[in-house]
Short mmCIF file of C-alpha atoms in Angstrom, two decimals:
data_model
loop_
_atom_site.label_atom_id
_atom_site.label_comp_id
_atom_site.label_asym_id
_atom_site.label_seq_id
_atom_site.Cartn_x
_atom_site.Cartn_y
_atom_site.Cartn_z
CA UNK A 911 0.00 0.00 0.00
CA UNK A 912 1.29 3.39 -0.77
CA UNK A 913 2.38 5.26 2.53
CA UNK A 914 2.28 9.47 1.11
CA UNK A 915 1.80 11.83 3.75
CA UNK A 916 1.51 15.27 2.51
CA UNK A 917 3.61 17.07 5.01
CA UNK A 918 2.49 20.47 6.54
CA UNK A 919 3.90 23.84 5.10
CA UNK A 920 5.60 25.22 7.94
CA UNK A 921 7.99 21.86 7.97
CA UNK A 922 8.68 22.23 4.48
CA UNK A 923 9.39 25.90 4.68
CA UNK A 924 12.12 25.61 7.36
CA UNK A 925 15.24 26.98 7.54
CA UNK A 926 16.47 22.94 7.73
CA UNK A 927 14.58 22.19 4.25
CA UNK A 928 15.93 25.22 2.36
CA UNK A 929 19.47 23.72 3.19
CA UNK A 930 18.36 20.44 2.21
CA UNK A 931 17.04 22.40 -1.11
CA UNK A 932 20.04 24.00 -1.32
CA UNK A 933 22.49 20.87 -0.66
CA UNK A 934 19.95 18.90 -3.40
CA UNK A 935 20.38 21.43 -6.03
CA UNK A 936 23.97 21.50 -5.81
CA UNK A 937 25.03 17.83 -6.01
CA UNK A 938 22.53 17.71 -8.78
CA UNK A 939 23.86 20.16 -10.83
CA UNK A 940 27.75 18.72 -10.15
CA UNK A 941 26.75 15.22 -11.05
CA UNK A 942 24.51 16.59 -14.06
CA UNK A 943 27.78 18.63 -14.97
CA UNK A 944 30.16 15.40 -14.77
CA UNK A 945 27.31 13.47 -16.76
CA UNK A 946 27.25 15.53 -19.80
CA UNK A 947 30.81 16.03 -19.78
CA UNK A 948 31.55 12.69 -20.12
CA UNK A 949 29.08 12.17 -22.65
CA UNK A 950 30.40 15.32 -24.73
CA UNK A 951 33.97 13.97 -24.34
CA UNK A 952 32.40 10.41 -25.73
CA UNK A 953 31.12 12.28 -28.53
CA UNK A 954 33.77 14.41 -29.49
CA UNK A 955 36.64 11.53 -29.39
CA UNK A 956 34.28 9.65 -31.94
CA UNK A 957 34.34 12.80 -34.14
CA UNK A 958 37.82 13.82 -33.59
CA UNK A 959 39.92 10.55 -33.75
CA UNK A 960 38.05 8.12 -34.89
CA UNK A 961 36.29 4.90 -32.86
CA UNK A 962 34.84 6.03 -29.47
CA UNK A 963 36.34 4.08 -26.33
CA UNK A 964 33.10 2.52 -25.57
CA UNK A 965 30.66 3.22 -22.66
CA UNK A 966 32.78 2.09 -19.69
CA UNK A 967 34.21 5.72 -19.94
CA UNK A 968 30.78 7.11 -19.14
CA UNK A 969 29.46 4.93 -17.20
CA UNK A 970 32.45 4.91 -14.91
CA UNK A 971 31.81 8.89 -15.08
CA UNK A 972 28.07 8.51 -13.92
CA UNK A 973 28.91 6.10 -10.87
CA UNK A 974 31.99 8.50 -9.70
CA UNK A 975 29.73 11.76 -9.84
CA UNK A 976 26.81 9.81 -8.08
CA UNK A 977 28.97 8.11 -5.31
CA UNK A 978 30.16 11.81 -4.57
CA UNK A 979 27.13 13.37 -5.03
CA UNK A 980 25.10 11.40 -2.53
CA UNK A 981 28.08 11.07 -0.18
CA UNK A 982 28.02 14.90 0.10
CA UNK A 983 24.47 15.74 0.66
CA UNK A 984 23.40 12.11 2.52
CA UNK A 985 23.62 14.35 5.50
CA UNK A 986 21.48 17.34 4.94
CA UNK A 987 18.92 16.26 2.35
CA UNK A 988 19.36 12.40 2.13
CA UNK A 989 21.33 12.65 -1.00
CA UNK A 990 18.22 11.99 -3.99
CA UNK A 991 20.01 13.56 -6.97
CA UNK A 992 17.05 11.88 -8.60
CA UNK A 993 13.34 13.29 -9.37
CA UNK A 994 13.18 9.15 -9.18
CA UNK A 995 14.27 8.86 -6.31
CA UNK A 996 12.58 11.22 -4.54
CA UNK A 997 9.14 9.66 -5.91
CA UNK A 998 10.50 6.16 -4.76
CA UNK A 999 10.77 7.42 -1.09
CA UNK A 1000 7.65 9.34 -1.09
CA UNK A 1001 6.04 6.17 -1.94
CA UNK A 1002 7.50 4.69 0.37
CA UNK A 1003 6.47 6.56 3.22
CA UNK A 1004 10.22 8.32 3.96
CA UNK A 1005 9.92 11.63 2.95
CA UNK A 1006 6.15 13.68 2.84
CA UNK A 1007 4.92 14.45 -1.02
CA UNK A 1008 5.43 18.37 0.04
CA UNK A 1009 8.90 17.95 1.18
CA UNK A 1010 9.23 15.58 -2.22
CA UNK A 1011 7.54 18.02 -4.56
CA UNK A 1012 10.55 20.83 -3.71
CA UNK A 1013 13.34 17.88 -3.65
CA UNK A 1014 12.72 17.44 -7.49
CA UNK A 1015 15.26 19.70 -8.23
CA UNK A 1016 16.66 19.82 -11.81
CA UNK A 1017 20.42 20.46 -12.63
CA UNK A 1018 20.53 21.95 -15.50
CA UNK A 1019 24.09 22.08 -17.95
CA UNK A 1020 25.44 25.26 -20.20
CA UNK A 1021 28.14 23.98 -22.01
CA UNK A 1022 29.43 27.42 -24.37
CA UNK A 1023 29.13 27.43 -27.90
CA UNK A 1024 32.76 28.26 -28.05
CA UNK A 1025 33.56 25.24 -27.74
CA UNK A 1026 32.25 24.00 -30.46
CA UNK A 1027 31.15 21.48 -29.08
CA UNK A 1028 27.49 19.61 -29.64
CA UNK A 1029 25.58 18.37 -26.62
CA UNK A 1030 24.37 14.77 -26.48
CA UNK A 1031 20.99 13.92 -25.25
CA UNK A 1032 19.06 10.99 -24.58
CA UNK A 1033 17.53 9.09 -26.75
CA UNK A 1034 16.10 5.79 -28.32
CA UNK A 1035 18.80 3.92 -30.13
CA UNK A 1036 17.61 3.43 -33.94
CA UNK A 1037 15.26 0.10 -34.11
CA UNK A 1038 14.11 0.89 -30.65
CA UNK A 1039 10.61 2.92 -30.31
CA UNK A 1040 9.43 5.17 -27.40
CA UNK A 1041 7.43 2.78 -25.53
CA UNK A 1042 10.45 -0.28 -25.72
CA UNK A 1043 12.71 3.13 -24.21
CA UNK A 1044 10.02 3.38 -21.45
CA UNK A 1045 10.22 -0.05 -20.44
CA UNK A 1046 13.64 -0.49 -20.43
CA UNK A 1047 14.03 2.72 -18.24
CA UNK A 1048 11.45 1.70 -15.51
CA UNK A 1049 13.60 -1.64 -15.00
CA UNK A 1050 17.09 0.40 -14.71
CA UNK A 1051 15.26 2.75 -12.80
CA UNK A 1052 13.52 -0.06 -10.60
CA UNK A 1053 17.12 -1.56 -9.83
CA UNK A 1054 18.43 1.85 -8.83
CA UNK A 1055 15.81 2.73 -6.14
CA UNK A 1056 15.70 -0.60 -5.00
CA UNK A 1057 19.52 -0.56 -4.50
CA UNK A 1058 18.57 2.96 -2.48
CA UNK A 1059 16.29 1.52 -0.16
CA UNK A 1060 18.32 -2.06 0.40
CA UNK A 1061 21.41 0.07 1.43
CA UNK A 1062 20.32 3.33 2.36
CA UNK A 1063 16.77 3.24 3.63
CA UNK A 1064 15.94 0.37 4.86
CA UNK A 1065 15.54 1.36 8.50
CA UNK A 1066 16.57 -2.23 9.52
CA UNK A 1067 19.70 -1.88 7.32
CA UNK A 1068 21.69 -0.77 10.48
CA UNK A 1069 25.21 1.19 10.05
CA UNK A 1070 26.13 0.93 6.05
CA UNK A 1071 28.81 3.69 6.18
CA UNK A 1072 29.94 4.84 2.68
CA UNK A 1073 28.89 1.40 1.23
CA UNK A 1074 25.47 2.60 0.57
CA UNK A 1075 27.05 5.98 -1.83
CA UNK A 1076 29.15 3.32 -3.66
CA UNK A 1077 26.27 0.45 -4.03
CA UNK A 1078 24.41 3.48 -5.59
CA UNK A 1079 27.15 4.53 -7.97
CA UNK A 1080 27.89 1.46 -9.10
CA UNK A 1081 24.56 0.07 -9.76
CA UNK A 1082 24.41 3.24 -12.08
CA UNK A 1083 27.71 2.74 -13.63
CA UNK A 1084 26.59 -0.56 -14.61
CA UNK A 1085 23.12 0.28 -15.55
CA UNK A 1086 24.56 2.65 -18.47
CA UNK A 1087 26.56 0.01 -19.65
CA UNK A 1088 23.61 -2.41 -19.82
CA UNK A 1089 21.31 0.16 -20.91
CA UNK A 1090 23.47 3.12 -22.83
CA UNK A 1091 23.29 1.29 -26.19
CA UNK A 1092 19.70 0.86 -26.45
CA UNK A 1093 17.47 3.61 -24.15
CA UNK A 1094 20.15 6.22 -23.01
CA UNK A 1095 20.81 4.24 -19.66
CA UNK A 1096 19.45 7.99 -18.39
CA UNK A 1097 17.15 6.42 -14.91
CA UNK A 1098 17.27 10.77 -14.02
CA UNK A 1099 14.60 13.04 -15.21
CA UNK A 1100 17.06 15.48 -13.96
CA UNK A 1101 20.36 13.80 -15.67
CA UNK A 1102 18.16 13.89 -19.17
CA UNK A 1103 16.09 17.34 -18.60
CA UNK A 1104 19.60 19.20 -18.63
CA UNK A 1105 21.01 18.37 -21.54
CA UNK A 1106 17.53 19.12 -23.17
CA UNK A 1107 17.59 22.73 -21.89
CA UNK A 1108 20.85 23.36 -23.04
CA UNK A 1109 20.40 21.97 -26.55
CA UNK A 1110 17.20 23.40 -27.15
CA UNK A 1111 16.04 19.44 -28.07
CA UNK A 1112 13.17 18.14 -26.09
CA UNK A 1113 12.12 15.52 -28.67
CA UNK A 1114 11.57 12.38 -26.65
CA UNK A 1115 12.42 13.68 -23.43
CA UNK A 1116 8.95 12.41 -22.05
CA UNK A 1117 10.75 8.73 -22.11
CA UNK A 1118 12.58 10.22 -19.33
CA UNK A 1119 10.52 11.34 -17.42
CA UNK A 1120 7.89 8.57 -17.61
CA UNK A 1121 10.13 5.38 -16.84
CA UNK A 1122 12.29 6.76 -14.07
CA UNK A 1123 9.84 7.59 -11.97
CA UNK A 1124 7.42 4.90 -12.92
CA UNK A 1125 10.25 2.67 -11.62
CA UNK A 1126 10.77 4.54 -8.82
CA UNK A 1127 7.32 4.53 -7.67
CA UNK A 1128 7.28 0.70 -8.06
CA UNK A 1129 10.38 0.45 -6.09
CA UNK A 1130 9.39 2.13 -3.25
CA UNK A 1131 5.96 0.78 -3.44
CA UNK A 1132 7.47 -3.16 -3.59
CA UNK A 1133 10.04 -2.87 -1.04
CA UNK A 1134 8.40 -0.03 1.66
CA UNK A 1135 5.50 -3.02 1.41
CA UNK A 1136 6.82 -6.52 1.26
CA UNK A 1137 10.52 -5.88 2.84
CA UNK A 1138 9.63 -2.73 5.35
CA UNK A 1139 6.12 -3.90 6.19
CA UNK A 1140 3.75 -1.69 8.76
CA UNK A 1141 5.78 1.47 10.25
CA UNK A 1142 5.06 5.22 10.44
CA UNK A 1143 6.16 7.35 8.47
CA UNK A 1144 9.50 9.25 8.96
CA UNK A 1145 9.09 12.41 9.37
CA UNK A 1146 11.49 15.28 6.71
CA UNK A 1147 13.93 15.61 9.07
CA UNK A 1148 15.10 11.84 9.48
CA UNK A 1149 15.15 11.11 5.81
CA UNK A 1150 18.18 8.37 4.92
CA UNK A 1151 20.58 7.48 5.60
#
């Protein structure tokens, strides 16, 4: 059963949840920063000298900026860098849908033109359509907040240290690799909204949007349920880890 609680004004209008806004927007926008970099980089080698290097470079990018990213702002906000995420925990009873709604923040990426260099977004690989894209990012997405609430907030989980950050990285790092070739491997409304702003190229960015937090949801909703079971909800200040 899903476990929202709406969450009262006043709580998310602290001085606490403006930090946590704060902390949220700025891992974001360094991890959506690293992401596109990468992917420029991947780009540009292909153009430039010939046969790209493969995904690895990328992914290994992605799981990097992530294990950072939620290692620096575990402590203030709980570390979502994820519109996903968020959803998934919301669901799942560990943050209230008001506190949620103004966690979805979106890092958005400027790369100048004087670089001359073209920004990559997501999108479908050729043979693939929208809806296979869709599918394929609700089960990446699935595995990621699952992986969030086995190691970071499950409150049975005890003591997981940094190994939570890292399980989190790496589950992303290998999710692009799986992924990359066919749907983007993007699992980050956020990760795949930037890029879109900066281009000016919005065609298809709905797959992004649509699977990652339809797998989210379904995360949180499986494991808050059958793993979790009964408890209250936490309240905004004691989100994970």
């Amino acid at each position: 059963m899903v476990k929202l609680a709406f969450g009262s004004f006043g709580d998310s209008f602290s001085a606490a949840s403006f930090k946590a806004y704060l902390s949220e927007f700025i891992a974001t926008l360094l991890f959506v920063f690293a992401g596109v970099g990468s992917a420029i980089a991947y780009v540009d080698v292909g153009r430039r000298v010939g046969p790209r290097p493969g995904w690895w470079p990328v992914a290994l990018a992605h799981a990097f900026a992530l294990f950072v990213g939620v290692s620096m702002a575990a402590n203030i906000s709980g570390g979502h860098l994820n519109p996903a995420v968020t959803l998934g925990l919301a669901v799942g009873g560990h943050i209230t849908v008001l506190t949620g709604i103004f966690l979805l923040d979106i890092g958005c990426t400027k790369i100048t033109h004087k670089l001359h260099l073209s920004i990559p977004t997501h999108g479908v690989a050729s043979g693939m359509n929208e809806i296979e894209g869709v599918v394929m990012e609700i089960i990446i997405t699935f595995a990621l907040v699952y992986t969030v609430y086995a190691t970071a907030a499950d409150p049975k989980k005890g003591s997981l240290g940094t190994i939570a950050p890292i399980a989190i990285g790496f589950i992303v790092g290998a999710n692009i690799l799986a992924a990359g070739p066919f749907s983007g491997g993007s699992m980050n409304p956020a990760r795949s909204f930037g890029p879109a702003v900066a281009s000016g190229d919005f065609s298809g960015n709905w797959v992004y949007w649509v699977g990652p937090l339809i797998g989210g949801a379904i995360a949180g909703l499986i494991y808050g349920e059958i793993f979790i079971g009964s408890y209250d909800p936490l309240p905004p200040s004691q989100d994970y880890p």
